[in-house]
């Protein structure tokens, strides 16, 4: 079982920056992919970006050039640096851990509880 604890959300003015963190804890061998999704009111949850253990990254087009993912494999933590924030980035941001090797033969995916990011225009 894996627990994902997010931090760093809050209220910021347009053009500002925020840094989200997500730490995974519990019993597991490894985590293949860590990343962030977001969900705005009335909209579906969408991918923001994800990063592999080898630190290969994939971003949504809407955040490319503004958001940067990084990962500390030793601490099982993923960071999302968000710059040049826009009002349309307002959403609940959910941490995601995919391809978690819980045991030698069991692989699961996990979600965090979510952290609110509000960008005022």
JSON list of C-alpha atoms in Angstrom, two decimals:
[
{"chain": "A", "resi": 1, "resn": "UNK", "atom": "CA", "xyz": [0.00, 0.00, 0.00]},
{"chain": "A", "resi": 2, "resn": "UNK", "atom": "CA", "xyz": [1.25, 3.47, -0.89]},
{"chain": "A", "resi": 3, "resn": "UNK", "atom": "CA", "xyz": [0.28, 6.83, 0.55]},
{"chain": "A", "resi": 4, "resn": "UNK", "atom": "CA", "xyz": [0.84, 10.01, -1.44]},
{"chain": "A", "resi": 5, "resn": "UNK", "atom": "CA", "xyz": [1.08, 13.25, 0.53]},
{"chain": "A", "resi": 6, "resn": "UNK", "atom": "CA", "xyz": [0.86, 16.47, -1.44]},
{"chain": "A", "resi": 7, "resn": "UNK", "atom": "CA", "xyz": [1.85, 19.95, -0.39]},
{"chain": "A", "resi": 8, "resn": "UNK", "atom": "CA", "xyz": [2.44, 23.39, -1.85]},
{"chain": "A", "resi": 9, "resn": "UNK", "atom": "CA", "xyz": [-0.93, 24.43, -3.19]},
{"chain": "A", "resi": 10, "resn": "UNK", "atom": "CA", "xyz": [-2.43, 27.81, -2.49]},
{"chain": "A", "resi": 11, "resn": "UNK", "atom": "CA", "xyz": [-3.51, 31.15, -3.88]},
{"chain": "A", "resi": 12, "resn": "UNK", "atom": "CA", "xyz": [-1.27, 33.11, -6.22]},
{"chain": "A", "resi": 13, "resn": "UNK", "atom": "CA", "xyz": [-1.68, 36.01, -8.61]},
{"chain": "A", "resi": 14, "resn": "UNK", "atom": "CA", "xyz": [-1.49, 35.50, -12.34]},
{"chain": "A", "resi": 15, "resn": "UNK", "atom": "CA", "xyz": [2.12, 35.46, -13.48]},
{"chain": "A", "resi": 16, "resn": "UNK", "atom": "CA", "xyz": [3.29, 34.07, -10.17]},
{"chain": "A", "resi": 17, "resn": "UNK", "atom": "CA", "xyz": [4.80, 30.73, -9.23]},
{"chain": "A", "resi": 18, "resn": "UNK", "atom": "CA", "xyz": [4.04, 27.78, -7.00]},
{"chain": "A", "resi": 19, "resn": "UNK", "atom": "CA", "xyz": [5.87, 24.54, -6.29]},
{"chain": "A", "resi": 20, "resn": "UNK", "atom": "CA", "xyz": [3.95, 21.37, -5.54]},
{"chain": "A", "resi": 21, "resn": "UNK", "atom": "CA", "xyz": [5.50, 18.40, -3.80]},
{"chain": "A", "resi": 22, "resn": "UNK", "atom": "CA", "xyz": [4.29, 14.82, -3.46]},
{"chain": "A", "resi": 23, "resn": "UNK", "atom": "CA", "xyz": [5.97, 12.23, -1.30]},
{"chain": "A", "resi": 24, "resn": "UNK", "atom": "CA", "xyz": [5.18, 8.53, -1.49]},
{"chain": "A", "resi": 25, "resn": "UNK", "atom": "CA", "xyz": [5.41, 6.37, 1.58]},
{"chain": "A", "resi": 26, "resn": "UNK", "atom": "CA", "xyz": [4.50, 2.82, 2.54]},
{"chain": "A", "resi": 27, "resn": "UNK", "atom": "CA", "xyz": [5.63, -0.62, 1.47]},
{"chain": "A", "resi": 28, "resn": "UNK", "atom": "CA", "xyz": [6.73, -0.93, -2.15]},
{"chain": "A", "resi": 29, "resn": "UNK", "atom": "CA", "xyz": [9.77, -1.75, -4.23]},
{"chain": "A", "resi": 30, "resn": "UNK", "atom": "CA", "xyz": [9.66, 0.97, -6.86]},
{"chain": "A", "resi": 31, "resn": "UNK", "atom": "CA", "xyz": [7.49, 3.51, -8.64]},
{"chain": "A", "resi": 32, "resn": "UNK", "atom": "CA", "xyz": [7.70, 3.62, -12.43]},
{"chain": "A", "resi": 33, "resn": "UNK", "atom": "CA", "xyz": [5.95, 6.92, -13.08]},
{"chain": "A", "resi": 34, "resn": "UNK", "atom": "CA", "xyz": [5.06, 9.88, -10.87]},
{"chain": "A", "resi": 35, "resn": "UNK", "atom": "CA", "xyz": [3.14, 12.89, -11.99]},
{"chain": "A", "resi": 36, "resn": "UNK", "atom": "CA", "xyz": [0.30, 15.32, -11.63]},
{"chain": "A", "resi": 37, "resn": "UNK", "atom": "CA", "xyz": [-3.22, 15.56, -12.95]},
{"chain": "A", "resi": 38, "resn": "UNK", "atom": "CA", "xyz": [-5.64, 18.41, -12.38]},
{"chain": "A", "resi": 39, "resn": "UNK", "atom": "CA", "xyz": [-9.36, 18.87, -12.32]},
{"chain": "A", "resi": 40, "resn": "UNK", "atom": "CA", "xyz": [-11.12, 22.20, -12.65]},
{"chain": "A", "resi": 41, "resn": "UNK", "atom": "CA", "xyz": [-14.77, 22.66, -11.64]},
{"chain": "A", "resi": 42, "resn": "UNK", "atom": "CA", "xyz": [-17.07, 21.11, -14.20]},
{"chain": "A", "resi": 43, "resn": "UNK", "atom": "CA", "xyz": [-14.21, 19.59, -16.17]},
{"chain": "A", "resi": 44, "resn": "UNK", "atom": "CA", "xyz": [-12.64, 16.17, -16.45]},
{"chain": "A", "resi": 45, "resn": "UNK", "atom": "CA", "xyz": [-9.38, 15.30, -14.77]},
{"chain": "A", "resi": 46, "resn": "UNK", "atom": "CA", "xyz": [-6.50, 15.91, -17.16]},
{"chain": "A", "resi": 47, "resn": "UNK", "atom": "CA", "xyz": [-2.81, 15.12, -17.25]},
{"chain": "A", "resi": 48, "resn": "UNK", "atom": "CA", "xyz": [-0.48, 17.95, -16.32]},
{"chain": "A", "resi": 49, "resn": "UNK", "atom": "CA", "xyz": [2.76, 16.03, -16.60]},
{"chain": "A", "resi": 50, "resn": "UNK", "atom": "CA", "xyz": [4.55, 12.85, -15.63]},
{"chain": "A", "resi": 51, "resn": "UNK", "atom": "CA", "xyz": [8.12, 11.74, -15.06]},
{"chain": "A", "resi": 52, "resn": "UNK", "atom": "CA", "xyz": [9.68, 8.28, -15.14]},
{"chain": "A", "resi": 53, "resn": "UNK", "atom": "CA", "xyz": [12.37, 6.86, -12.87]},
{"chain": "A", "resi": 54, "resn": "UNK", "atom": "CA", "xyz": [14.82, 7.68, -15.66]},
{"chain": "A", "resi": 55, "resn": "UNK", "atom": "CA", "xyz": [13.50, 11.26, -15.50]},
{"chain": "A", "resi": 56, "resn": "UNK", "atom": "CA", "xyz": [11.92, 11.24, -18.92]},
{"chain": "A", "resi": 57, "resn": "UNK", "atom": "CA", "xyz": [9.07, 13.73, -18.92]},
{"chain": "A", "resi": 58, "resn": "UNK", "atom": "CA", "xyz": [5.79, 14.26, -20.69]},
{"chain": "A", "resi": 59, "resn": "UNK", "atom": "CA", "xyz": [3.75, 17.46, -20.38]},
{"chain": "A", "resi": 60, "resn": "UNK", "atom": "CA", "xyz": [0.34, 18.66, -21.47]},
{"chain": "A", "resi": 61, "resn": "UNK", "atom": "CA", "xyz": [0.64, 21.20, -24.27]},
{"chain": "A", "resi": 62, "resn": "UNK", "atom": "CA", "xyz": [-1.06, 23.81, -22.11]},
{"chain": "A", "resi": 63, "resn": "UNK", "atom": "CA", "xyz": [1.78, 23.81, -19.56]},
{"chain": "A", "resi": 64, "resn": "UNK", "atom": "CA", "xyz": [4.84, 23.22, -21.73]},
{"chain": "A", "resi": 65, "resn": "UNK", "atom": "CA", "xyz": [7.47, 25.87, -21.14]},
{"chain": "A", "resi": 66, "resn": "UNK", "atom": "CA", "xyz": [5.84, 26.99, -17.89]},
{"chain": "A", "resi": 67, "resn": "UNK", "atom": "CA", "xyz": [5.78, 23.89, -15.67]},
{"chain": "A", "resi": 68, "resn": "UNK", "atom": "CA", "xyz": [8.74, 21.69, -14.82]},
{"chain": "A", "resi": 69, "resn": "UNK", "atom": "CA", "xyz": [8.74, 18.26, -13.19]},
{"chain": "A", "resi": 70, "resn": "UNK", "atom": "CA", "xyz": [11.57, 16.84, -11.14]},
{"chain": "A", "resi": 71, "resn": "UNK", "atom": "CA", "xyz": [11.92, 13.70, -9.12]},
{"chain": "A", "resi": 72, "resn": "UNK", "atom": "CA", "xyz": [13.99, 12.42, -6.21]},
{"chain": "A", "resi": 73, "resn": "UNK", "atom": "CA", "xyz": [13.99, 8.64, -6.54]},
{"chain": "A", "resi": 74, "resn": "UNK", "atom": "CA", "xyz": [15.77, 8.13, -3.23]},
{"chain": "A", "resi": 75, "resn": "UNK", "atom": "CA", "xyz": [12.98, 9.99, -1.40]},
{"chain": "A", "resi": 76, "resn": "UNK", "atom": "CA", "xyz": [10.16, 8.84, -3.71]},
{"chain": "A", "resi": 77, "resn": "UNK", "atom": "CA", "xyz": [9.15, 12.45, -4.19]},
{"chain": "A", "resi": 78, "resn": "UNK", "atom": "CA", "xyz": [8.01, 14.37, -7.23]},
{"chain": "A", "resi": 79, "resn": "UNK", "atom": "CA", "xyz": [7.99, 18.14, -7.60]},
{"chain": "A", "resi": 80, "resn": "UNK", "atom": "CA", "xyz": [6.05, 20.36, -9.96]},
{"chain": "A", "resi": 81, "resn": "UNK", "atom": "CA", "xyz": [7.43, 23.85, -10.41]},
{"chain": "A", "resi": 82, "resn": "UNK", "atom": "CA", "xyz": [4.71, 26.06, -11.89]},
{"chain": "A", "resi": 83, "resn": "UNK", "atom": "CA", "xyz": [5.74, 29.42, -13.34]},
{"chain": "A", "resi": 84, "resn": "UNK", "atom": "CA", "xyz": [3.86, 32.08, -15.25]},
{"chain": "A", "resi": 85, "resn": "UNK", "atom": "CA", "xyz": [0.62, 30.83, -13.77]},
{"chain": "A", "resi": 86, "resn": "UNK", "atom": "CA", "xyz": [-2.65, 31.72, -15.48]},
{"chain": "A", "resi": 87, "resn": "UNK", "atom": "CA", "xyz": [-6.21, 31.85, -14.22]},
{"chain": "A", "resi": 88, "resn": "UNK", "atom": "CA", "xyz": [-6.97, 28.76, -16.29]},
{"chain": "A", "resi": 89, "resn": "UNK", "atom": "CA", "xyz": [-4.46, 26.78, -14.24]},
{"chain": "A", "resi": 90, "resn": "UNK", "atom": "CA", "xyz": [-6.87, 26.99, -11.31]},
{"chain": "A", "resi": 91, "resn": "UNK", "atom": "CA", "xyz": [-7.81, 23.45, -10.32]},
{"chain": "A", "resi": 92, "resn": "UNK", "atom": "CA", "xyz": [-7.34, 20.73, -7.77]},
{"chain": "A", "resi": 93, "resn": "UNK", "atom": "CA", "xyz": [-4.01, 19.08, -8.51]},
{"chain": "A", "resi": 94, "resn": "UNK", "atom": "CA", "xyz": [-3.70, 15.36, -7.84]},
{"chain": "A", "resi": 95, "resn": "UNK", "atom": "CA", "xyz": [-0.45, 13.49, -7.43]},
{"chain": "A", "resi": 96, "resn": "UNK", "atom": "CA", "xyz": [-0.21, 10.18, -9.25]},
{"chain": "A", "resi": 97, "resn": "UNK", "atom": "CA", "xyz": [2.06, 7.18, -8.81]},
{"chain": "A", "resi": 98, "resn": "UNK", "atom": "CA", "xyz": [1.84, 4.64, -11.60]},
{"chain": "A", "resi": 99, "resn": "UNK", "atom": "CA", "xyz": [3.38, 1.21, -12.04]},
{"chain": "A", "resi": 100, "resn": "UNK", "atom": "CA", "xyz": [4.05, 0.85, -8.34]},
{"chain": "A", "resi": 101, "resn": "UNK", "atom": "CA", "xyz": [5.68, -2.48, -7.63]},
{"chain": "A", "resi": 102, "resn": "UNK", "atom": "CA", "xyz": [3.97, -3.33, -4.33]},
{"chain": "A", "resi": 103, "resn": "UNK", "atom": "CA", "xyz": [5.35, -6.84, -4.20]},
{"chain": "A", "resi": 104, "resn": "UNK", "atom": "CA", "xyz": [7.49, -8.91, -6.55]},
{"chain": "A", "resi": 105, "resn": "UNK", "atom": "CA", "xyz": [4.42, -9.65, -8.67]},
{"chain": "A", "resi": 106, "resn": "UNK", "atom": "CA", "xyz": [1.88, -6.91, -7.92]},
{"chain": "A", "resi": 107, "resn": "UNK", "atom": "CA", "xyz": [1.70, -3.59, -9.68]},
{"chain": "A", "resi": 108, "resn": "UNK", "atom": "CA", "xyz": [-0.80, -0.84, -8.78]},
{"chain": "A", "resi": 109, "resn": "UNK", "atom": "CA", "xyz": [-1.55, 2.82, -9.33]},
{"chain": "A", "resi": 110, "resn": "UNK", "atom": "CA", "xyz": [-2.24, 5.36, -6.58]},
{"chain": "A", "resi": 111, "resn": "UNK", "atom": "CA", "xyz": [-3.66, 8.86, -6.24]},
{"chain": "A", "resi": 112, "resn": "UNK", "atom": "CA", "xyz": [-3.16, 11.59, -3.71]},
{"chain": "A", "resi": 113, "resn": "UNK", "atom": "CA", "xyz": [-6.00, 13.48, -2.06]},
{"chain": "A", "resi": 114, "resn": "UNK", "atom": "CA", "xyz": [-5.46, 16.60, -4.12]},
{"chain": "A", "resi": 115, "resn": "UNK", "atom": "CA", "xyz": [-4.30, 20.12, -3.38]},
{"chain": "A", "resi": 116, "resn": "UNK", "atom": "CA", "xyz": [-6.07, 23.30, -4.48]},
{"chain": "A", "resi": 117, "resn": "UNK", "atom": "CA", "xyz": [-4.26, 25.76, -6.73]},
{"chain": "A", "resi": 118, "resn": "UNK", "atom": "CA", "xyz": [-6.05, 29.05, -7.30]},
{"chain": "A", "resi": 119, "resn": "UNK", "atom": "CA", "xyz": [-4.69, 31.69, -9.64]},
{"chain": "A", "resi": 120, "resn": "UNK", "atom": "CA", "xyz": [-6.31, 35.10, -9.40]},
{"chain": "A", "resi": 121, "resn": "UNK", "atom": "CA", "xyz": [-6.40, 37.31, -12.47]}
]
